[in-house]
PDB file of C-alpha atoms in Angstrom:
ATOM      1  CA  MET A 171      -6.887  -1.124  -2.370  1.00  0.00           C
ATOM      2  CA  VAL A 172      -8.376  -1.993   1.039  1.00  0.00           C
ATOM      3  CA  LEU A 173      -9.582   0.866   3.101  1.00  0.00           C
ATOM      4  CA  THR A 174      -9.120   1.033   6.995  1.00  0.00           C
ATOM      5  CA  ALA A 175     -12.942   0.946   7.321  1.00  0.00           C
ATOM      6  CA  GLU A 176     -13.045  -2.332   5.584  1.00  0.00           C
ATOM      7  CA  ILE A 177      -9.991  -4.137   7.527  1.00  0.00           C
ATOM      8  CA  LYS A 178     -11.695  -6.972   9.178  1.00  0.00           C
ATOM      9  CA  THR A 179      -8.897  -9.613   9.235  1.00  0.00           C
ATOM     10  CA  VAL A 180      -5.081  -9.149  10.065  1.00  0.00           C
ATOM     11  CA  GLY A 181      -2.428 -11.488   9.475  1.00  0.00           C
ATOM     12  CA  ILE A 182       0.504 -11.729  11.720  1.00  0.00           C
ATOM     13  CA  VAL A 183       3.674 -13.451  10.637  1.00  0.00           C
ATOM     14  CA  GLY A 184       5.810 -14.350  13.365  1.00  0.00           C
ATOM     15  CA  GLY A 185       4.690 -15.964  16.796  1.00  0.00           C
ATOM     16  CA  GLY A 186       7.352 -14.155  18.954  1.00  0.00           C
ATOM     17  CA  GLN A 187       7.124 -11.210  21.446  1.00  0.00           C
ATOM     18  CA  MET A 188       6.741  -8.765  18.971  1.00  0.00           C
ATOM     19  CA  GLY A 189       4.089 -10.421  16.624  1.00  0.00           C
ATOM     20  CA  SER A 190       1.813 -11.912  19.612  1.00  0.00           C
ATOM     21  CA  GLY A 191       1.851  -8.233  20.585  1.00  0.00           C
ATOM     22  CA  ILE A 192       0.659  -6.864  17.667  1.00  0.00           C
ATOM     23  CA  ALA A 193      -2.047  -9.557  17.144  1.00  0.00           C
ATOM     24  CA  GLN A 194      -2.992  -8.448  20.716  1.00  0.00           C
ATOM     25  CA  LEU A 195      -3.581  -4.865  19.599  1.00  0.00           C
ATOM     26  CA  ALA A 196      -5.784  -6.157  16.441  1.00  0.00           C
ATOM     27  CA  LEU A 197      -7.875  -8.455  18.586  1.00  0.00           C
ATOM     28  CA  VAL A 198      -8.818  -6.167  21.145  1.00  0.00           C
ATOM     29  CA  SER A 199      -9.423  -3.376  18.369  1.00  0.00           C
ATOM     30  CA  GLY A 200     -12.040  -5.578  16.958  1.00  0.00           C
ATOM     31  CA  MET A 201     -10.297  -7.506  14.292  1.00  0.00           C
ATOM     32  CA  ASP A 202     -10.041 -11.133  13.565  1.00  0.00           C
ATOM     33  CA  VAL A 203      -6.137 -12.317  13.697  1.00  0.00           C
ATOM     34  CA  TRP A 204      -4.567 -15.315  11.962  1.00  0.00           C
ATOM     35  CA  LEU A 205      -1.374 -15.594  13.555  1.00  0.00           C
ATOM     36  CA  PHE A 206       1.123 -17.683  11.603  1.00  0.00           C
ATOM     37  CA  ASP A 207       4.627 -19.410  12.836  1.00  0.00           C
ATOM     38  CA  LEU A 208       6.000 -22.529  11.462  1.00  0.00           C
ATOM     39  CA  ASP A 209       6.715 -23.584  14.990  1.00  0.00           C
ATOM     40  CA  SER A 210       3.628 -24.869  16.757  1.00  0.00           C
ATOM     41  CA  ASN A 211       5.140 -24.623  20.068  1.00  0.00           C
ATOM     42  CA  ALA A 212       5.682 -20.593  19.078  1.00  0.00           C
ATOM     43  CA  LEU A 213       2.014 -20.467  18.501  1.00  0.00           C
ATOM     44  CA  THR A 214       0.906 -22.259  21.932  1.00  0.00           C
ATOM     45  CA  LYS A 215       3.120 -19.810  23.623  1.00  0.00           C
ATOM     46  CA  ALA A 216       1.855 -16.672  21.744  1.00  0.00           C
ATOM     47  CA  THR A 217      -1.563 -17.929  22.334  1.00  0.00           C
ATOM     48  CA  ASN A 218      -0.975 -18.155  26.187  1.00  0.00           C
ATOM     49  CA  SER A 219       0.803 -14.939  26.233  1.00  0.00           C
ATOM     50  CA  ILE A 220      -2.109 -13.158  24.472  1.00  0.00           C
ATOM     51  CA  ASN A 221      -4.743 -14.650  26.923  1.00  0.00           C
ATOM     52  CA  SER A 222      -2.721 -13.450  30.088  1.00  0.00           C
ATOM     53  CA  SER A 223      -1.976  -9.965  28.784  1.00  0.00           C
ATOM     54  CA  ILE A 224      -5.637  -9.398  27.916  1.00  0.00           C
ATOM     55  CA  GLN A 225      -6.546 -10.675  31.202  1.00  0.00           C
ATOM     56  CA  ARG A 226      -3.936  -8.643  33.102  1.00  0.00           C
ATOM     57  CA  PHE A 227      -5.448  -5.539  31.260  1.00  0.00           C
ATOM     58  CA  ILE A 228      -9.122  -6.840  32.588  1.00  0.00           C
ATOM     59  CA  ASP A 229      -7.899  -7.172  36.004  1.00  0.00           C
ATOM     60  CA  LYS A 230      -6.456  -3.616  35.964  1.00  0.00           C
ATOM     61  CA  GLY A 231      -9.988  -2.140  34.604  1.00  0.00           C
ATOM     62  CA  GLN A 232      -8.096  -1.070  31.598  1.00  0.00           C
ATOM     63  CA  LEU A 233     -10.279  -3.398  29.433  1.00  0.00           C
ATOM     64  CA  SER A 234     -13.752  -4.393  29.697  1.00  0.00           C
ATOM     65  CA  GLN A 235     -14.366  -8.395  30.136  1.00  0.00           C
ATOM     66  CA  GLU A 236     -16.532  -8.193  27.191  1.00  0.00           C
ATOM     67  CA  ILE A 237     -13.691  -6.703  24.728  1.00  0.00           C
ATOM     68  CA  GLY A 238     -11.353  -9.048  26.404  1.00  0.00           C
ATOM     69  CA  SER A 239     -13.403 -12.339  25.891  1.00  0.00           C
ATOM     70  CA  GLY A 240     -14.142 -11.148  22.356  1.00  0.00           C
ATOM     71  CA  ALA A 241     -10.939 -10.672  21.310  1.00  0.00           C
ATOM     72  CA  VAL A 242      -9.779 -13.949  22.711  1.00  0.00           C
ATOM     73  CA  ARG A 243     -12.339 -15.576  20.531  1.00  0.00           C
ATOM     74  CA  ARG A 244     -11.100 -13.807  17.181  1.00  0.00           C
ATOM     75  CA  LEU A 245      -7.614 -15.504  17.273  1.00  0.00           C
ATOM     76  CA  SER A 246      -6.783 -18.152  14.708  1.00  0.00           C
ATOM     77  CA  CYS A 247      -3.612 -19.713  14.892  1.00  0.00           C
ATOM     78  CA  THR A 248      -1.857 -21.482  11.579  1.00  0.00           C
ATOM     79  CA  SER A 249       1.396 -22.995  10.448  1.00  0.00           C
ATOM     80  CA  ARG A 250       0.087 -22.674   6.751  1.00  0.00           C
ATOM     81  CA  LEU A 251       1.010 -19.459   4.910  1.00  0.00           C
ATOM     82  CA  GLU A 252      -1.818 -20.199   2.722  1.00  0.00           C
ATOM     83  CA  ASP A 253      -4.494 -19.742   5.789  1.00  0.00           C
ATOM     84  CA  LEU A 254      -3.413 -15.979   4.958  1.00  0.00           C
ATOM     85  CA  GLN A 255      -5.020 -15.683   1.728  1.00  0.00           C
ATOM     86  CA  SER A 256      -8.213 -13.689   2.569  1.00  0.00           C
ATOM     87  CA  VAL A 257      -6.821 -11.146   5.028  1.00  0.00           C
ATOM     88  CA  ASP A 258      -6.766  -7.677   4.676  1.00  0.00           C
ATOM     89  CA  VAL A 259      -3.516  -6.573   5.888  1.00  0.00           C
ATOM     90  CA  ILE A 260      -0.337  -8.733   6.712  1.00  0.00           C
ATOM     91  CA  ILE A 261       2.312  -7.383   9.407  1.00  0.00           C
ATOM     92  CA  GLU A 262       5.401  -9.384   9.104  1.00  0.00           C
ATOM     93  CA  ALA A 263       7.233  -9.663  12.444  1.00  0.00           C
ATOM     94  CA  ILE A 264      10.113 -12.151  11.898  1.00  0.00           C
ATOM     95  CA  VAL A 265      13.677 -12.501  12.357  1.00  0.00           C
ATOM     96  CA  GLU A 266      15.668  -9.319  11.419  1.00  0.00           C
ATOM     97  CA  SER A 267      17.022 -10.633   8.073  1.00  0.00           C
ATOM     98  CA  GLU A 268      16.773  -9.126   4.949  1.00  0.00           C
ATOM     99  CA  ASP A 269      16.808 -12.147   3.050  1.00  0.00           C
ATOM    100  CA  ALA A 270      14.144 -14.013   5.272  1.00  0.00           C
ATOM    101  CA  LYS A 271      12.001 -11.021   4.900  1.00  0.00           C
ATOM    102  CA  LYS A 272      12.469 -11.018   0.885  1.00  0.00           C
ATOM    103  CA  LYS A 273      11.525 -14.842   0.642  1.00  0.00           C
ATOM    104  CA  LEU A 274       8.304 -14.263   3.050  1.00  0.00           C
ATOM    105  CA  PHE A 275       7.380 -11.179   1.007  1.00  0.00           C
ATOM    106  CA  SER A 276       7.660 -12.762  -2.440  1.00  0.00           C
ATOM    107  CA  ASP A 277       5.753 -15.805  -1.024  1.00  0.00           C
ATOM    108  CA  LEU A 278       3.011 -13.739   0.531  1.00  0.00           C
ATOM    109  CA  ASP A 279       2.579 -11.624  -2.648  1.00  0.00           C
ATOM    110  CA  ARG A 280       1.448 -14.872  -4.505  1.00  0.00           C
ATOM    111  CA  ILE A 281      -0.648 -16.217  -1.946  1.00  0.00           C
ATOM    112  CA  VAL A 282      -2.820 -13.028  -0.603  1.00  0.00           C
ATOM    113  CA  LYS A 283      -5.601 -11.287  -2.523  1.00  0.00           C
ATOM    114  CA  GLY A 284      -4.653  -8.456  -4.765  1.00  0.00           C
ATOM    115  CA  SER A 285      -6.034  -5.785  -2.563  1.00  0.00           C
ATOM    116  CA  ALA A 286      -3.885  -6.636   0.657  1.00  0.00           C
ATOM    117  CA  ILE A 287      -1.356  -4.332   2.455  1.00  0.00           C
ATOM    118  CA  LEU A 288       2.045  -6.237   3.335  1.00  0.00           C
ATOM    119  CA  ALA A 289       3.505  -4.174   6.365  1.00  0.00           C
ATOM    120  CA  SER A 290       6.823  -5.095   7.870  1.00  0.00           C
ATOM    121  CA  ASN A 291       7.941  -4.616  11.366  1.00  0.00           C
ATOM    122  CA  THR A 292      11.499  -4.271  10.299  1.00  0.00           C
ATOM    123  CA  SER A 293      13.466  -2.047  12.706  1.00  0.00           C
ATOM    124  CA  SER A 294      16.297  -1.103  10.061  1.00  0.00           C
ATOM    125  CA  ILE A 295      15.882  -2.808   6.783  1.00  0.00           C
ATOM    126  CA  SER A 296      14.793  -0.924   3.406  1.00  0.00           C
ATOM    127  CA  ILE A 297      11.047  -1.196   2.759  1.00  0.00           C
ATOM    128  CA  THR A 298      12.073  -0.344  -0.758  1.00  0.00           C
ATOM    129  CA  ARG A 299      14.095  -3.385  -1.296  1.00  0.00           C
ATOM    130  CA  LEU A 300      11.474  -5.679   0.508  1.00  0.00           C
ATOM    131  CA  ALA A 301       8.790  -4.077  -1.952  1.00  0.00           C
ATOM    132  CA  SER A 302      11.087  -4.780  -4.865  1.00  0.00           C
ATOM    133  CA  VAL A 303      10.449  -8.880  -4.723  1.00  0.00           C
ATOM    134  CA  THR A 304       6.527  -8.174  -4.929  1.00  0.00           C
ATOM    135  CA  GLY A 305       4.303  -7.202  -7.513  1.00  0.00           C
ATOM    136  CA  ARG A 306       2.607  -4.779  -5.424  1.00  0.00           C
ATOM    137  CA  PRO A 307       5.154  -2.154  -4.135  1.00  0.00           C
ATOM    138  CA  ASN A 308       2.873   0.704  -3.947  1.00  0.00           C
ATOM    139  CA  GLN A 309       0.969  -1.595  -1.269  1.00  0.00           C
ATOM    140  CA  VAL A 310       4.144  -2.340   0.853  1.00  0.00           C
ATOM    141  CA  ILE A 311       5.232  -0.188   3.915  1.00  0.00           C
ATOM    142  CA  GLY A 312       6.824  -0.170   7.175  1.00  0.00           C
ATOM    143  CA  MET A 313       4.647  -0.477  10.432  1.00  0.00           C
ATOM    144  CA  HIS A 314       7.690  -0.469  13.296  1.00  0.00           C
ATOM    145  CA  PHE A 315       5.964  -1.108  16.709  1.00  0.00           C
ATOM    146  CA  MET A 316       8.105  -0.748  19.802  1.00  0.00           C
ATOM    147  CA  ASN A 317       8.469  -3.525  22.289  1.00  0.00           C
ATOM    148  CA  PRO A 318       6.038  -4.470  24.040  1.00  0.00           C
ATOM    149  CA  PRO A 319       3.510  -3.453  21.303  1.00  0.00           C
ATOM    150  CA  PRO A 320       0.346  -3.450  23.787  1.00  0.00           C
ATOM    151  CA  ILE A 321       2.212  -1.117  26.131  1.00  0.00           C
ATOM    152  CA  MET A 322       4.370   1.225  24.151  1.00  0.00           C
ATOM    153  CA  LYS A 323       2.451   4.050  22.367  1.00  0.00           C
ATOM    154  CA  LEU A 324       4.927   4.577  19.185  1.00  0.00           C
ATOM    155  CA  VAL A 325       4.606   3.418  15.709  1.00  0.00           C
ATOM    156  CA  GLU A 326       6.906   4.409  13.209  1.00  0.00           C
ATOM    157  CA  ILE A 327       5.556   4.231   9.437  1.00  0.00           C
ATOM    158  CA  VAL A 328       7.995   4.171   6.786  1.00  0.00           C
ATOM    159  CA  ARG A 329       6.925   4.432   3.065  1.00  0.00           C
ATOM    160  CA  CYS A 330       9.311   3.001   0.561  1.00  0.00           C
ATOM    161  CA  ALA A 331       9.935   4.703  -2.856  1.00  0.00           C
ATOM    162  CA  ASP A 332       6.664   3.471  -4.014  1.00  0.00           C
ATOM    163  CA  THR A 333       4.136   3.292  -1.186  1.00  0.00           C
ATOM    164  CA  SER A 334       0.896   4.900  -2.346  1.00  0.00           C
ATOM    165  CA  GLU A 335      -0.870   7.650  -0.507  1.00  0.00           C
ATOM    166  CA  GLU A 336      -3.750   5.258  -0.105  1.00  0.00           C
ATOM    167  CA  THR A 337      -1.482   2.634   1.566  1.00  0.00           C
ATOM    168  CA  PHE A 338       0.089   5.331   3.916  1.00  0.00           C
ATOM    169  CA  MET A 339      -3.269   6.684   5.184  1.00  0.00           C
ATOM    170  CA  THR A 340      -4.879   3.294   5.741  1.00  0.00           C
ATOM    171  CA  VAL A 341      -1.793   1.985   7.528  1.00  0.00           C
ATOM    172  CA  LYS A 342      -1.435   5.342   9.608  1.00  0.00           C
ATOM    173  CA  THR A 343      -5.473   5.016  10.680  1.00  0.00           C
ATOM    174  CA  LEU A 344      -4.788   1.584  11.199  1.00  0.00           C
ATOM    175  CA  ALA A 345      -2.181   2.127  13.830  1.00  0.00           C
ATOM    176  CA  GLU A 346      -4.178   5.128  15.153  1.00  0.00           C
ATOM    177  CA  ARG A 347      -7.204   2.544  15.641  1.00  0.00           C
ATOM    178  CA  PHE A 348      -4.558   0.393  17.756  1.00  0.00           C
ATOM    179  CA  GLY A 349      -4.473   3.490  19.974  1.00  0.00           C
ATOM    180  CA  LYS A 350      -0.711   4.567  18.785  1.00  0.00           C
ATOM    181  CA  LYS A 351       0.900   7.693  18.222  1.00  0.00           C
ATOM    182  CA  VAL A 352       2.282   7.749  14.815  1.00  0.00           C
ATOM    183  CA  ILE A 353       5.642   9.142  13.515  1.00  0.00           C
ATOM    184  CA  CYS A 354       6.717   9.022   9.971  1.00  0.00           C
ATOM    185  CA  SER A 355      10.262   8.258   8.243  1.00  0.00           C
ATOM    186  CA  GLN A 356      11.584   7.921   5.041  1.00  0.00           C
ATOM    187  CA  ASP A 357      13.177   4.826   3.960  1.00  0.00           C
ATOM    188  CA  TYR A 358      16.583   5.428   5.071  1.00  0.00           C
ATOM    189  CA  PRO A 359      18.833   2.953   7.240  1.00  0.00           C
ATOM    190  CA  GLY A 360      17.505   2.826  10.757  1.00  0.00           C
ATOM    191  CA  PHE A 361      14.463   5.121  10.128  1.00  0.00           C
ATOM    192  CA  ILE A 362      14.167   7.495  13.326  1.00  0.00           C
ATOM    193  CA  VAL A 363      14.183   5.675  16.324  1.00  0.00           C
ATOM    194  CA  ASN A 364      17.174   3.526  15.538  1.00  0.00           C
ATOM    195  CA  ARG A 365      19.019   5.889  13.786  1.00  0.00           C
ATOM    196  CA  ILE A 366      19.383   7.652  16.977  1.00  0.00           C
ATOM    197  CA  LEU A 367      19.195   4.928  19.787  1.00  0.00           C
ATOM    198  CA  MET A 368      21.563   2.207  18.086  1.00  0.00           C
ATOM    199  CA  PRO A 369      24.552   4.817  18.013  1.00  0.00           C
ATOM    200  CA  MET A 370      24.042   5.755  21.487  1.00  0.00           C
ATOM    201  CA  ILE A 371      23.842   1.897  22.411  1.00  0.00           C
ATOM    202  CA  ASN A 372      26.921   1.202  20.530  1.00  0.00           C
ATOM    203  CA  GLU A 373      28.760   4.162  22.071  1.00  0.00           C
ATOM    204  CA  ALA A 374      27.727   2.716  25.546  1.00  0.00           C
ATOM    205  CA  PHE A 375      29.830  -0.537  24.306  1.00  0.00           C
ATOM    206  CA  PHE A 376      32.619   1.509  23.337  1.00  0.00           C
ATOM    207  CA  THR A 377      32.596   3.150  26.670  1.00  0.00           C
ATOM    208  CA  LEU A 378      32.801  -0.291  28.392  1.00  0.00           C
ATOM    209  CA  TYR A 379      35.086  -1.654  26.036  1.00  0.00           C
ATOM    210  CA  THR A 380      37.797   1.254  26.268  1.00  0.00           C
ATOM    211  CA  GLY A 381      37.709   1.155  30.312  1.00  0.00           C
ATOM    212  CA  VAL A 382      36.151   4.486  30.626  1.00  0.00           C
ATOM    213  CA  ALA A 383      33.541   3.068  33.512  1.00  0.00           C
ATOM    214  CA  THR A 384      31.897   0.181  34.740  1.00  0.00           C
ATOM    215  CA  LYS A 385      28.517  -1.102  33.103  1.00  0.00           C
ATOM    216  CA  GLU A 386      26.761  -0.156  36.209  1.00  0.00           C
ATOM    217  CA  ASP A 387      27.875   3.057  36.149  1.00  0.00           C
ATOM    218  CA  ILE A 388      27.210   3.930  32.462  1.00  0.00           C
ATOM    219  CA  ASP A 389      23.854   2.575  33.012  1.00  0.00           C
ATOM    220  CA  SER A 390      23.342   4.716  36.045  1.00  0.00           C
ATOM    221  CA  GLY A 391      24.665   7.652  34.790  1.00  0.00           C
ATOM    222  CA  MET A 392      22.059   7.887  31.704  1.00  0.00           C
ATOM    223  CA  LYS A 393      19.108   6.548  33.931  1.00  0.00           C
ATOM    224  CA  LEU A 394      19.961   9.465  36.809  1.00  0.00           C
ATOM    225  CA  GLY A 395      21.433  11.823  34.651  1.00  0.00           C
ATOM    226  CA  THR A 396      19.388  11.815  31.608  1.00  0.00           C
ATOM    227  CA  ASN A 397      16.094  10.644  33.068  1.00  0.00           C
ATOM    228  CA  HIS A 398      16.209   7.071  30.754  1.00  0.00           C
ATOM    229  CA  PRO A 399      14.167   4.497  32.310  1.00  0.00           C
ATOM    230  CA  MET A 400      16.624   2.080  31.292  1.00  0.00           C
ATOM    231  CA  GLY A 401      20.489   2.208  30.997  1.00  0.00           C
ATOM    232  CA  PRO A 402      21.716   1.501  27.205  1.00  0.00           C
ATOM    233  CA  LEU A 403      23.485  -1.553  28.155  1.00  0.00           C
ATOM    234  CA  GLU A 404      20.469  -2.837  29.914  1.00  0.00           C
ATOM    235  CA  LEU A 405      18.501  -1.792  27.252  1.00  0.00           C
ATOM    236  CA  ALA A 406      20.811  -3.615  24.835  1.00  0.00           C
ATOM    237  CA  ASP A 407      20.165  -6.737  26.894  1.00  0.00           C
ATOM    238  CA  PHE A 408      16.393  -6.505  26.569  1.00  0.00           C
ATOM    239  CA  ILE A 409      16.626  -5.644  22.857  1.00  0.00           C
ATOM    240  CA  GLY A 410      18.866  -8.520  22.169  1.00  0.00           C
ATOM    241  CA  LEU A 411      22.416  -7.979  21.630  1.00  0.00           C
ATOM    242  CA  ASP A 412      22.131  -9.789  18.081  1.00  0.00           C
ATOM    243  CA  VAL A 413      19.305  -7.466  17.081  1.00  0.00           C
ATOM    244  CA  CYS A 414      21.553  -4.312  18.211  1.00  0.00           C
ATOM    245  CA  LEU A 415      24.310  -5.846  16.038  1.00  0.00           C
ATOM    246  CA  SER A 416      22.324  -6.524  13.089  1.00  0.00           C
ATOM    247  CA  ILE A 417      20.926  -2.851  13.113  1.00  0.00           C
ATOM    248  CA  MET A 418      24.486  -1.261  13.367  1.00  0.00           C
ATOM    249  CA  LYS A 419      25.523  -3.634  10.345  1.00  0.00           C
ATOM    250  CA  VAL A 420      22.575  -1.998   8.345  1.00  0.00           C
ATOM    251  CA  LEU A 421      23.568   1.752   9.554  1.00  0.00           C
ATOM    252  CA  HIS A 422      27.359   1.126   8.738  1.00  0.00           C
ATOM    253  CA  ALA A 423      26.663  -0.470   5.229  1.00  0.00           C
ATOM    254  CA  GLY A 424      23.686   1.923   4.211  1.00  0.00           C
ATOM    255  CA  LEU A 425      25.295   5.126   5.165  1.00  0.00           C
ATOM    256  CA  GLY A 426      29.071   4.291   5.006  1.00  0.00           C
ATOM    257  CA  ASP A 427      30.245   6.255   7.867  1.00  0.00           C
ATOM    258  CA  ASN A 428      32.875   4.589  10.468  1.00  0.00           C
ATOM    259  CA  LYS A 429      30.827   6.507  13.178  1.00  0.00           C
ATOM    260  CA  TYR A 430      28.561   3.687  12.614  1.00  0.00           C
ATOM    261  CA  TRP A 431      31.228   0.834  13.014  1.00  0.00           C
ATOM    262  CA  PRO A 432      30.003  -1.699  15.383  1.00  0.00           C
ATOM    263  CA  CYS A 433      31.861  -1.705  18.797  1.00  0.00           C
ATOM    264  CA  PRO A 434      33.943  -4.993  19.064  1.00  0.00           C
ATOM    265  CA  LEU A 435      32.855  -5.738  22.044  1.00  0.00           C
ATOM    266  CA  LEU A 436      29.346  -5.997  21.007  1.00  0.00           C
ATOM    267  CA  VAL A 437      30.513  -8.415  18.206  1.00  0.00           C
ATOM    268  CA  GLN A 438      32.565 -10.503  20.641  1.00  0.00           C
ATOM    269  CA  TYR A 439      29.359 -10.797  23.166  1.00  0.00           C
ATOM    270  CA  VAL A 440      27.231 -11.965  19.915  1.00  0.00           C
ATOM    271  CA  ASP A 441      30.037 -14.360  18.851  1.00  0.00           C
ATOM    272  CA  ALA A 442      29.788 -15.628  22.338  1.00  0.00           C
ATOM    273  CA  GLY A 443      26.116 -16.087  22.415  1.00  0.00           C
ATOM    274  CA  ARG A 444      25.670 -13.454  24.876  1.00  0.00           C
ATOM    275  CA  LEU A 445      22.529 -12.191  23.378  1.00  0.00           C
ATOM    276  CA  GLY A 446      20.726 -10.727  26.647  1.00  0.00           C
ATOM    277  CA  ARG A 447      17.745 -11.399  28.757  1.00  0.00           C
ATOM    278  CA  LYS A 448      16.301 -14.035  25.972  1.00  0.00           C
ATOM    279  CA  ARG A 449      19.856 -16.067  26.886  1.00  0.00           C
ATOM    280  CA  GLY A 450      20.053 -15.530  30.528  1.00  0.00           C
ATOM    281  CA  ILE A 451      23.426 -13.380  29.698  1.00  0.00           C
ATOM    282  CA  GLY A 452      24.483 -10.335  27.769  1.00  0.00           C
ATOM    283  CA  VAL A 453      26.050  -7.603  29.507  1.00  0.00           C
ATOM    284  CA  TYR A 454      24.510  -8.876  32.663  1.00  0.00           C
ATOM    285  CA  THR A 455      23.557 -12.139  33.744  1.00  0.00           C
ATOM    286  CA  TYR A 456      20.191 -12.875  34.525  1.00  0.00           C
ATOM    287  CA  GLU A 457      18.983 -15.576  36.912  1.00  0.00           C
ATOM    288  CA  LYS A 458      15.679 -15.682  35.689  1.00  0.00           C
ATOM    289  CA  VAL A 459      14.434 -14.005  32.336  1.00  0.00           C
ATOM    290  CA  VAL A 460      11.976 -11.209  33.319  1.00  0.00           C
ATOM    291  CA  GLU A 461      11.044  -8.405  30.907  1.00  0.00           C
ATOM    292  CA  PRO A 462      10.956  -4.923  32.469  1.00  0.00           C
ATOM    293  CA  LYS A 463       7.643  -3.235  32.953  1.00  0.00           C
ATOM    294  CA  LEU A 464       8.352  -0.567  30.634  1.00  0.00           C
ATOM    295  CA  SER A 465      10.740  -0.729  28.162  1.00  0.00           C
ATOM    296  CA  SER A 466      11.622  -0.320  24.552  1.00  0.00           C
ATOM    297  CA  ARG A 467      12.800  -3.076  22.442  1.00  0.00           C
ATOM    298  CA  ILE A 468      13.191  -1.550  18.959  1.00  0.00           C
TER     299      ILE A 468
END
């Protein structure tokens, strides 16, 4: 088992916003990073995003020029999964699909060294089921970052049925090395954050669907009445309506309670391709896709 002090190289699978953000955290923490994505354009975009983000931290005086420059030099990008064979820890941040994640974990299990830990950034999928396709279930764990990872302070760690204490402590210490506050969840649908957040977002859709109020008043009510930085519908657009729907389906199937039934309006929007900010239209329409300065894509 690799210990936290021995973690020198981290593999990140997925060059999207979450993957690039997690890669940045590892880089500025002094680790070498292999960032994998099949799409070379995604890797180029991720590299530019990481460089720009690090420079912003330097400009704000939150990161030294020396650390920032060193971090950029430690990033390697690849579209060959085999290049991850010698990393100490893998953090997976691909599409929220159980089948896709299982296929990836099965492939990684054959490729990476025996001591490597396999961590998933999944926001709702069972870690136990992901671990079941590997020959190292004791070294599989959930490491759920909030979005954007360089800004949001929380990491939700999820132990599967077989996660060892050594794996848990290594990943917990790693998250703390990234400067994060750790909360721990058992491996139940939605874990902690999404078990609470997604039903609230779903209820906001029901409130809109049944004509209780306008989308603007629903969001204003939660921002001004409960001090949320974003309203639930605005937040859903930022997260991605397809992601929200996927998590609600996991909650509904896994917990078997009709209170987790996805709102028909949410389903309709996803069917129509109205996925939120990433598509320029969701609950709201966006002339320009701009991420909020402080938000929480789960």
